Short mmCIF file of C-alpha atoms in Angstrom, two decimals:
data_model
loop_
_atom_site.label_atom_id
_atom_site.label_comp_id
_atom_site.label_asym_id
_atom_site.label_seq_id
_atom_site.Cartn_x
_atom_site.Cartn_y
_atom_site.Cartn_z
CA MET A 1 137.03 210.20 99.66
CA ALA A 2 138.03 208.09 102.61
CA TRP A 3 133.89 208.18 102.98
CA ILE A 4 133.15 207.21 99.51
CA LEU A 5 135.18 204.24 100.23
CA GLY A 6 133.36 203.42 102.84
CA LEU A 7 130.34 204.11 101.98
CA SER A 8 131.29 201.72 98.66
CA ALA A 9 131.81 199.32 101.75
CA VAL A 10 128.76 200.01 103.46
CA VAL A 11 126.76 199.10 100.59
CA ILE A 12 128.82 196.22 99.28
CA VAL A 13 128.12 194.67 103.06
CA ALA A 14 124.30 195.03 102.24
CA ALA A 15 124.13 193.53 99.42
CA ALA A 16 126.54 190.84 99.92
CA ILE A 17 123.53 190.17 103.38
CA THR A 18 120.72 190.77 101.09
CA VAL A 19 122.20 187.55 98.75
CA MET A 20 122.87 185.63 102.15
CA VAL A 21 119.09 186.15 102.58
CA VAL A 22 117.24 185.59 99.59
CA LEU A 23 119.27 182.51 98.96
CA SER A 24 118.75 181.13 102.86
CA GLN A 25 115.08 182.07 101.88
CA GLY A 26 114.91 181.01 98.49
CA GLY A 27 113.00 183.42 95.94
CA ASP A 28 111.33 183.23 92.81
CA ASP A 29 114.35 182.34 90.45
CA GLY A 30 115.87 179.47 92.77
CA ASP A 31 115.51 175.49 92.64
CA GLU A 32 113.25 174.62 95.66
CA PRO A 33 115.51 172.76 98.33
CA GLU A 34 114.76 168.87 97.95
CA PRO A 35 113.06 167.46 100.45
CA ASP A 36 114.31 164.69 103.20
CA PRO A 37 113.14 160.83 101.99
CA THR A 38 110.52 159.36 103.16
CA PRO A 39 111.43 156.78 104.69
CA THR A 40 110.91 152.84 103.63
CA ALA A 41 109.40 150.22 105.65
CA SER A 42 111.43 147.28 104.91
CA GLU A 43 109.51 144.13 103.93
CA ALA A 44 109.03 141.41 106.66
CA ALA A 45 110.73 138.57 105.95
CA THR A 46 108.51 135.69 105.58
CA PRO A 47 108.63 132.67 108.50
CA THR A 48 109.44 129.34 108.21
CA PRO A 49 106.99 127.24 108.29
CA THR A 50 106.79 125.16 111.31
CA PRO A 51 106.36 121.14 110.79
CA GLU A 52 103.83 119.86 110.92
CA GLY A 53 104.07 117.11 113.10
CA PRO A 54 106.38 114.99 115.41
CA ALA A 55 109.96 116.71 114.51
CA ALA A 56 112.27 114.78 112.11
CA ASN A 57 114.92 112.06 113.26
CA ALA A 58 118.53 112.60 111.26
CA GLY A 59 120.45 109.49 112.61
CA GLN A 60 122.34 107.70 110.26
CA PHE A 61 121.60 103.87 110.55
CA GLU A 62 123.09 100.43 108.85
CA ALA A 63 120.57 97.53 108.71
CA ASP A 64 123.03 95.15 110.61
CA GLY A 65 121.89 95.15 114.16
CA TYR A 66 117.95 94.92 113.61
CA PRO A 67 115.64 93.04 112.82
CA ILE A 68 114.10 92.49 108.89
CA ALA A 69 110.21 93.26 108.57
CA ASN A 70 109.82 90.50 106.76
CA VAL A 71 106.46 87.73 106.92
CA PHE A 72 108.60 85.87 109.63
CA GLY A 73 109.85 88.41 111.82
CA MET A 74 108.86 88.82 115.48
CA HIS A 75 108.90 92.43 116.21
CA PRO A 76 107.40 92.64 120.06
CA ASP A 77 107.92 96.43 120.07
CA LEU A 78 106.22 97.48 117.37
CA PRO A 79 102.71 98.53 117.77
CA VAL A 80 99.95 96.31 116.36
CA ASP A 81 97.07 98.57 114.50
CA ASP A 82 94.98 100.59 117.03
CA ALA A 83 92.26 102.04 114.19
CA GLN A 84 91.66 98.70 112.60
CA ASP A 85 88.32 99.66 111.05
CA GLU A 86 89.43 102.85 109.53
CA LYS A 87 90.85 103.96 105.67
CA THR A 88 94.35 103.87 104.76
CA LEU A 89 95.15 107.40 102.83
CA GLY A 90 95.62 105.73 99.63
CA LEU A 91 99.06 106.19 99.63
CA SER A 92 101.59 103.23 99.30
CA ALA A 93 105.17 103.66 100.50
CA ALA A 94 108.46 102.20 100.31
CA PRO A 95 111.97 102.50 100.94
CA ALA A 96 114.23 104.68 98.10
CA SER A 97 117.36 103.11 98.83
CA ALA A 98 117.87 99.74 97.85
CA ASP A 99 119.72 99.67 101.39
CA GLY A 100 115.96 99.63 102.66
CA ALA A 101 114.67 101.88 105.75
CA PRO A 102 115.11 102.00 109.38
CA VAL A 103 111.12 101.37 111.31
CA PHE A 104 110.53 103.25 114.03
CA ALA A 105 108.23 101.69 117.42
CA ASP A 106 107.02 105.83 117.57
CA PRO A 107 108.36 108.63 116.18
CA GLU A 108 109.45 110.35 119.16
CA ASP A 109 112.00 107.10 119.94
CA ALA A 110 115.78 108.30 119.38
CA GLU A 111 116.59 104.88 117.80
CA PRO A 112 114.45 102.32 115.18
CA VAL A 113 113.62 98.98 116.36
CA ALA A 114 113.24 97.15 112.87
CA TRP A 115 114.56 97.60 108.78
CA LEU A 116 112.11 97.53 105.95
CA PRO A 117 114.23 96.09 103.35
CA GLN A 118 113.76 97.06 99.84
CA GLU A 119 113.51 93.72 98.25
CA GLU A 120 112.46 90.82 100.24
CA ARG A 121 111.62 87.41 98.96
CA TYR A 122 107.89 86.96 100.48
CA GLY A 123 107.24 90.51 99.45
CA GLY A 124 105.82 93.11 102.37
CA THR A 125 108.30 95.87 101.16
CA VAL A 126 105.58 98.46 99.93
CA VAL A 127 103.27 99.56 103.45
CA PRO A 128 100.04 101.21 103.09
CA VAL A 129 100.08 104.67 104.47
CA ILE A 130 97.43 105.10 107.67
CA GLU A 131 99.31 108.18 109.09
CA GLN A 132 101.22 111.25 107.37
CA HIS A 133 103.25 114.18 108.82
CA ASP A 134 105.70 116.19 107.02
CA ALA A 135 108.63 114.16 108.72
CA TRP A 136 106.74 111.23 109.25
CA ILE A 137 104.14 108.41 107.56
CA ARG A 138 103.30 105.75 109.88
CA VAL A 139 102.05 102.31 108.10
CA LEU A 140 100.90 99.06 108.18
CA LEU A 141 104.05 96.30 107.72
CA VAL A 142 103.92 92.19 108.32
CA GLY A 143 104.94 90.37 110.32
CA ARG A 144 103.60 89.59 113.97
CA GLN A 145 104.18 91.21 118.07
CA ALA A 146 103.88 87.80 119.31
CA LEU A 147 102.43 84.10 118.24
CA PRO A 148 98.78 83.93 119.66
CA GLY A 149 98.56 82.45 122.95
CA GLN A 150 101.79 84.67 123.74
CA GLY A 151 100.53 88.33 122.62
CA ASP A 152 98.54 90.17 120.03
CA ALA A 153 99.08 88.68 116.16
CA SER A 154 97.01 91.06 114.60
CA GLN A 155 98.46 93.88 112.19
CA LEU A 156 101.47 95.63 112.45
CA THR A 157 102.40 98.77 112.62
CA GLY A 158 105.05 100.85 112.32
CA TRP A 159 106.71 104.74 111.59
CA LEU A 160 108.99 105.63 109.15
CA ARG A 161 110.78 108.95 108.52
CA THR A 162 109.29 110.16 104.98
CA ALA A 163 113.32 110.95 104.10
CA ASP A 164 113.69 107.29 103.64
CA VAL A 165 110.89 106.10 101.47
CA GLU A 166 109.07 106.63 98.32
CA ILE A 167 105.08 108.11 98.72
CA ASP A 168 102.96 107.28 95.45
CA GLU A 169 98.88 107.53 95.02
CA ASN A 170 96.81 104.30 95.19
CA GLU A 171 93.45 104.40 95.35
CA MET A 172 92.85 101.24 94.80
CA SER A 173 91.50 98.85 97.99
CA VAL A 174 89.30 95.63 98.57
CA GLU A 175 86.03 94.94 100.60
CA VAL A 176 84.58 91.73 101.80
CA ASP A 177 81.76 91.41 103.81
CA LEU A 178 82.06 88.48 105.24
CA SER A 179 77.94 88.48 106.45
CA ALA A 180 77.13 89.79 102.96
CA GLN A 181 78.91 87.60 101.86
CA THR A 182 80.61 89.80 98.69
CA ILE A 183 83.93 90.78 97.73
CA GLU A 184 84.79 94.37 95.96
CA VAL A 185 87.05 95.46 94.25
CA VAL A 186 86.89 99.23 94.98
CA ASP A 187 88.90 102.11 92.92
CA GLY A 188 88.82 105.86 95.04
CA THR A 189 87.21 107.04 97.66
CA GLY A 190 83.91 107.70 99.15
CA SER A 191 80.67 108.28 96.92
CA GLU A 192 83.10 108.76 93.89
CA ALA A 193 84.28 105.45 94.30
CA GLU A 194 83.87 102.57 91.35
CA ARG A 195 82.48 99.42 92.70
CA GLU A 196 83.38 95.59 91.28
CA THR A 197 81.79 92.82 92.87
CA ILE A 198 83.75 90.00 92.16
CA ALA A 199 82.37 87.88 94.17
CA THR A 200 78.67 86.78 96.19
CA GLU A 201 79.65 83.09 97.36
CA PHE A 202 83.47 82.12 98.86
CA ALA A 203 84.33 80.17 101.61
CA TRP A 204 86.06 81.89 105.09
CA GLY A 205 87.50 81.18 108.28
CA ALA A 206 85.53 78.14 110.41
CA ALA A 207 85.24 79.38 114.28
CA ALA A 208 88.44 78.03 115.27
CA THR A 209 90.40 78.95 112.94
CA PRO A 210 88.82 82.61 112.02
CA THR A 211 89.62 84.67 108.64
CA PRO A 212 91.35 87.84 110.83
CA THR A 213 89.03 91.04 110.50
CA GLY A 214 90.23 94.87 109.74
CA ARG A 215 92.51 96.02 107.07
CA SER A 216 95.63 94.48 105.96
CA PHE A 217 97.00 94.82 102.70
CA VAL A 218 98.71 92.67 99.98
CA MET A 219 101.38 91.30 100.80
CA LEU A 220 102.58 89.10 97.36
CA THR A 221 101.01 87.92 94.75
CA GLU A 222 102.87 84.83 92.91
CA VAL A 223 101.63 80.71 91.39
CA THR A 224 102.66 78.29 93.58
CA SER A 225 102.87 74.55 93.09
CA LEU A 226 100.11 74.30 95.78
CA ASP A 227 97.76 71.82 93.98
CA TYR A 228 93.83 73.26 95.47
CA ALA A 229 95.10 76.51 93.66
CA ARG A 230 94.74 74.50 90.45
CA GLY A 231 97.42 76.90 89.14
CA HIS A 232 95.54 80.31 89.98
CA PRO A 233 97.92 82.98 91.38
CA ILE A 234 97.59 83.17 95.57
CA VAL A 235 97.35 86.78 97.08
CA TYR A 236 98.94 86.70 100.29
CA LEU A 237 97.41 88.78 103.20
CA SER A 238 100.14 90.90 105.29
CA GLU A 239 97.70 89.88 108.85
CA GLN A 240 98.12 85.94 109.87
CA SER A 241 95.91 84.11 111.74
CA GLN A 242 95.27 85.09 115.37
CA THR A 243 94.45 81.28 116.29
CA LEU A 244 97.31 79.38 114.49
CA ALA A 245 101.06 79.92 115.42
CA GLY A 246 101.69 78.58 112.13
CA PHE A 247 100.58 76.20 109.14
CA ASP A 248 101.25 72.93 106.92
CA GLY A 249 104.79 72.88 108.45
CA GLN A 250 105.78 76.42 108.19
CA ASP A 251 106.57 79.01 111.17
CA VAL A 252 103.80 81.44 109.75
CA ALA A 253 100.21 81.34 109.31
CA VAL A 254 99.48 83.90 106.65
CA THR A 255 96.04 84.43 105.46
CA ALA A 256 95.32 85.18 101.90
CA PHE A 257 92.79 84.78 98.92
CA HIS A 258 93.09 82.10 96.59
CA TYR A 259 91.29 79.37 94.21
CA HIS A 260 89.74 76.57 95.50
CA ASP A 261 87.19 74.03 94.99
CA VAL A 262 85.56 73.74 97.41
CA ARG A 263 84.56 77.48 98.53
CA SER A 264 81.36 78.06 100.16
CA GLY A 265 81.13 79.13 104.09
CA SER A 266 82.59 78.63 107.05
CA ILE A 267 85.35 76.15 106.78
CA SER A 268 88.62 77.10 105.73
CA ASN A 269 91.78 77.75 107.97
CA GLY A 270 91.11 81.48 107.96
CA CYS A 271 91.92 81.82 104.10
CA LEU A 272 89.28 83.46 101.82
CA ARG A 273 88.45 80.73 98.99
CA VAL A 274 87.35 81.78 95.86
CA ASP A 275 86.27 80.78 92.13
CA GLU A 276 88.97 81.59 88.90
CA ALA A 277 87.67 84.73 87.71
CA ALA A 278 87.97 86.52 91.54
CA ILE A 279 90.97 85.40 91.76
CA THR A 280 92.81 86.77 88.45
CA ARG A 281 91.06 90.02 89.67
CA LEU A 282 92.51 89.88 92.66
CA ALA A 283 95.88 88.92 91.28
CA GLU A 284 96.08 92.05 89.28
CA LEU A 285 96.18 94.76 91.95
CA PRO A 286 99.54 96.04 93.00
CA ALA A 287 101.57 95.26 96.60
CA GLY A 288 100.42 97.44 99.06
CA THR A 289 96.68 97.70 98.17
CA PRO A 290 94.95 97.43 101.04
CA ILE A 291 92.31 94.67 102.05
CA TYR A 292 89.39 95.76 104.33
CA ILE A 293 87.69 92.85 105.97
CA SER A 294 84.50 93.07 108.52
#
């Protein structure tokens, strides 16, 4: 009996070992063990684009304490236009806030040197863009760096933060060729531009008071009481005379398109005298429209 029990125990143990071996090796009737999961490569984070151009300036500034960038302004710290023969970008900018916008001489500067208002009696608050970056734009401005004879009185420029302005497209421009005696209103750029010749005879500055050449822009258009304009609007430009500190008792010597009965040849104090049809067309152009005089 003890032998039978011992034999039975041996059989049971052997059977148990067999079962363990079968389970460990996997039989035809058993489930295949699940394979180890394949590692999944995590998606790389999309890098933040590097801002193009000068770094942003997050400083908070107020108009108080800064000279206003208007037609009367004298801004020795603002640079004059160093590329007067180049075209603008077909964009106009204006302060987005009623408080206006700070104007910088250079985007690397920590502090502004002038202030561009949103509204100004004599205009100049809508300005053409000549250079554009993510955080900054360079624009043409009204005012002067210095009076004639005391420094450079030519076209001013400055830098605005893109966060401070609204930018709109304006592909209109005016091209004046003094030697060819033509004034053209241009819509668009390059070979696709539409050109409208509005004058083939007009007057321009005399030798002692030449019409400034290069690029400027429409500062203000309004009807005045000046007799020679005969009730037609005057289109005032951003650039002032480079030989006259002032004119007709004023502290400014603004150049302009205007009507005049006498309008042929190099005879004016710098303004461009045109006929009725031409001044009517020019008066339709929005503020900030670039003017190219060569």
